[in-house]
Structures are given as structure tokens and as C-alpha cells.
Amino acid sequence: MSQIPKQPTTKLFYKLALFGYVGLLILMPVWLFLISPREGHSIGFMFVVYILPLLLPLRGIIKDKPYTFAWANFIVLIYFIHGFTLLWISSSELVWVLLELLFSTCMFIGCTYYARHRGQELGLKIRKLKEDLADEKSAHENER
């Protein structure tokens, strides 16, 4: 994305995020289509609900965009909640559930801190609400 090199901490979180992301990309279709197909659900439904959300941030992750890593956390929470739900109700799939929780946790932590550290390295900044309000207030005062 940029010529600015990544710091070692940033690289670590990048690798952690990719580990979790690629792990989920491999685990979910293998688990849900090959190892333990869900009865009563069509393949299309399973794809849309469990695989398609993982594909949404793929382009931004490949292009190494910190903003994509940040919003990918909203998607990974689906898998985190799914894993905890199955942990509670399905002891027969414990290994797969634990893998889903491992990958989703790694992706969440990696994406969170990678977006933060890389954003700081690149000088990206999300304006604070109070800055926006101050700008708006000064604009209104200038109109008077």
C-alpha cells in the first residue's frame, strides 16, 4: 500500500490477523460442507450465511488497507458468537468449535491492533467528534 515500512509490532499483529482470517476461510467450508454438513440447510444458504461474510474484506486485506482490517472486526464477531453458541450447545463438535474460536479471536485481536498501529504509521486519523463539533460551531459563528 505504501512505502512506509511496518514496525515489528505492526507486522506481528498483521500476521496474527492473517492467521485468524485464513484459518476461518479454510475451516468454515471444510467444517460445514465436508466434515459436518448441516441437515435441513441448502448449500446456498450455508454459503451466504457462513462463507460470504468472510469474503467481503478479502480485497482490502489483500491490498493491506488498515481501514478494512478495522471494519472486518464486525464480521469476525459473527464467527465468535457462532463459536460460543456451539460451545454451549454442541459438545460433539468441540474440536471444530475451539478452532473457530481460536481463529476468530486471533483475527479480532490482530485486526484491531494492526489497524491501529498501521494507521498511526501512515498518519491516518479519525477525527474526534469534539473536533467536528468545534468546526461546526466556528462555522456558524462566522455566519453571524
Tab-separated table of C-alpha atoms in Angstrom:
chain	number	residue	atom	x	y	z
A	1	MET	CA	0.000	0.000	0.000
A	2	SER	CA	2.666	2.469	0.983
A	3	GLN	CA	6.407	2.921	1.089
A	4	ILE	CA	6.326	3.408	4.857
A	5	PRO	CA	7.790	0.253	6.425
A	6	LYS	CA	5.898	-1.661	9.085
A	7	GLN	CA	7.262	-1.732	12.607
A	8	PRO	CA	7.857	-5.181	14.191
A	9	THR	CA	4.758	-4.854	16.401
A	10	THR	CA	2.642	-3.954	13.385
A	11	LYS	CA	3.996	-6.961	11.486
A	12	LEU	CA	3.149	-9.223	14.415
A	13	PHE	CA	-0.476	-8.063	14.523
A	14	TYR	CA	-0.684	-8.326	10.713
A	15	LYS	CA	0.439	-11.952	10.875
A	16	LEU	CA	-1.986	-12.667	13.718
A	17	ALA	CA	-4.869	-11.139	11.743
A	18	LEU	CA	-3.957	-13.142	8.635
A	19	PHE	CA	-3.599	-16.345	10.664
A	20	GLY	CA	-7.122	-15.922	12.002
A	21	TYR	CA	-8.593	-14.812	8.673
A	22	VAL	CA	-7.058	-17.562	6.548
A	23	GLY	CA	-7.837	-20.089	9.271
A	24	LEU	CA	-11.524	-19.156	9.176
A	25	LEU	CA	-11.518	-19.120	5.360
A	26	ILE	CA	-10.270	-22.701	5.349
A	27	LEU	CA	-12.080	-24.017	8.433
A	28	MET	CA	-15.620	-22.885	7.729
A	29	PRO	CA	-16.193	-24.507	4.318
A	30	VAL	CA	-14.302	-27.666	5.273
A	31	TRP	CA	-16.226	-28.000	8.534
A	32	LEU	CA	-19.672	-27.069	7.275
A	33	PHE	CA	-19.605	-28.755	3.858
A	34	LEU	CA	-17.292	-31.752	4.272
A	35	ILE	CA	-16.863	-32.756	7.913
A	36	SER	CA	-20.260	-31.981	9.398
A	37	PRO	CA	-22.822	-30.923	6.790
A	38	ARG	CA	-25.876	-29.291	8.311
A	39	GLU	CA	-29.078	-31.156	7.605
A	40	GLY	CA	-32.033	-29.067	6.571
A	41	HIS	CA	-29.947	-26.211	5.153
A	42	SER	CA	-29.170	-25.809	1.473
A	43	ILE	CA	-25.613	-25.327	0.259
A	44	GLY	CA	-26.549	-21.847	-0.971
A	45	PHE	CA	-27.885	-20.845	2.424
A	46	MET	CA	-24.772	-22.157	4.164
A	47	PHE	CA	-22.551	-20.288	1.710
A	48	VAL	CA	-24.396	-16.981	2.133
A	49	VAL	CA	-24.531	-17.179	5.926
A	50	TYR	CA	-21.116	-18.657	6.779
A	51	ILE	CA	-18.734	-18.125	3.850
A	52	LEU	CA	-19.796	-14.956	2.017
A	53	PRO	CA	-19.249	-12.646	5.022
A	54	LEU	CA	-15.625	-13.810	5.167
A	55	LEU	CA	-15.128	-12.905	1.514
A	56	LEU	CA	-16.270	-9.290	1.956
A	57	PRO	CA	-12.972	-7.947	3.391
A	58	LEU	CA	-10.772	-10.110	1.131
A	59	ARG	CA	-9.881	-7.375	-1.373
A	60	GLY	CA	-8.938	-4.825	1.301
A	61	ILE	CA	-6.927	-7.387	3.225
A	62	ILE	CA	-5.017	-8.344	0.081
A	63	LYS	CA	-4.371	-4.645	-0.626
A	64	ASP	CA	-3.292	-4.158	3.012
A	65	LYS	CA	-5.780	-1.405	3.856
A	66	PRO	CA	-5.891	-0.648	7.594
A	67	TYR	CA	-9.495	0.549	7.362
A	68	THR	CA	-10.558	-2.871	6.034
A	69	PHE	CA	-8.864	-4.570	8.962
A	70	ALA	CA	-10.807	-2.296	11.294
A	71	TRP	CA	-14.290	-2.997	9.889
A	72	ALA	CA	-13.531	-6.696	9.371
A	73	ASN	CA	-13.923	-6.967	13.145
A	74	PHE	CA	-17.665	-6.521	12.756
A	75	ILE	CA	-17.716	-9.585	10.516
A	76	VAL	CA	-15.485	-11.732	12.692
A	77	LEU	CA	-17.853	-11.223	15.625
A	78	ILE	CA	-20.383	-13.377	13.754
A	79	TYR	CA	-17.973	-16.315	13.955
A	80	PHE	CA	-17.033	-15.567	17.541
A	81	ILE	CA	-20.698	-15.621	18.596
A	82	HIS	CA	-21.348	-18.725	16.466
A	83	GLY	CA	-18.443	-20.499	18.146
A	84	PHE	CA	-19.560	-19.620	21.672
A	85	THR	CA	-23.111	-20.654	20.901
A	86	LEU	CA	-21.974	-24.047	19.616
A	87	LEU	CA	-19.601	-24.413	22.558
A	88	TRP	CA	-22.645	-24.186	24.794
A	89	ILE	CA	-24.981	-26.471	22.833
A	90	SER	CA	-22.829	-28.915	20.844
A	91	SER	CA	-20.200	-30.970	22.613
A	92	SER	CA	-19.870	-33.344	19.650
A	93	GLU	CA	-18.059	-30.718	17.551
A	94	LEU	CA	-15.758	-29.420	20.262
A	95	VAL	CA	-12.559	-29.501	18.179
A	96	TRP	CA	-14.095	-27.507	15.328
A	97	VAL	CA	-15.743	-25.054	17.699
A	98	LEU	CA	-12.457	-24.446	19.517
A	99	LEU	CA	-10.705	-23.896	16.186
A	100	GLU	CA	-13.373	-21.395	15.165
A	101	LEU	CA	-12.957	-19.563	18.468
A	102	LEU	CA	-9.157	-19.609	18.146
A	103	PHE	CA	-9.197	-18.224	14.598
A	104	SER	CA	-11.876	-15.624	15.297
A	105	THR	CA	-10.082	-14.433	18.441
A	106	CYS	CA	-6.761	-14.196	16.598
A	107	MET	CA	-8.378	-12.317	13.745
A	108	PHE	CA	-10.179	-9.927	16.099
A	109	ILE	CA	-7.084	-9.070	18.136
A	110	GLY	CA	-4.833	-8.946	15.069
A	111	CYS	CA	-7.195	-6.747	13.046
A	112	THR	CA	-7.844	-4.388	15.939
A	113	TYR	CA	-4.231	-3.682	16.725
A	114	TYR	CA	-2.987	-3.882	13.151
A	115	ALA	CA	-5.471	-1.209	12.069
A	116	ARG	CA	-4.444	0.959	14.991
A	117	HIS	CA	-0.671	0.607	14.600
A	118	ARG	CA	-0.605	0.744	10.812
A	119	GLY	CA	-2.978	3.686	10.795
A	120	GLN	CA	-0.639	5.554	13.125
A	121	GLU	CA	2.375	4.685	10.957
A	122	LEU	CA	0.604	6.018	7.876
A	123	GLY	CA	-0.671	9.100	9.682
A	124	LEU	CA	-4.305	8.121	9.240
A	125	LYS	CA	-6.600	9.648	11.766
A	126	ILE	CA	-10.274	9.513	12.555
A	127	ARG	CA	-11.434	12.916	13.606
A	128	LYS	CA	-12.895	13.140	17.052
A	129	LEU	CA	-16.487	14.223	17.443
A	130	LYS	CA	-15.467	17.219	19.539
A	131	GLU	CA	-13.251	18.439	16.663
A	132	ASP	CA	-16.188	18.158	14.269
A	133	LEU	CA	-18.460	19.993	16.693
A	134	ALA	CA	-15.883	22.754	17.208
A	135	ASP	CA	-15.552	23.196	13.435
A	136	GLU	CA	-19.313	23.316	13.040
A	137	LYS	CA	-19.656	25.823	15.880
A	138	SER	CA	-16.997	28.118	14.423
A	139	ALA	CA	-18.652	27.929	11.005
A	140	HIS	CA	-21.978	29.019	12.499
A	141	GLU	CA	-20.318	31.819	14.453
A	142	ASN	CA	-18.680	33.102	11.268
A	143	GLU	CA	-22.081	33.234	9.558
A	144	ARG	CA	-23.412	35.722	12.120
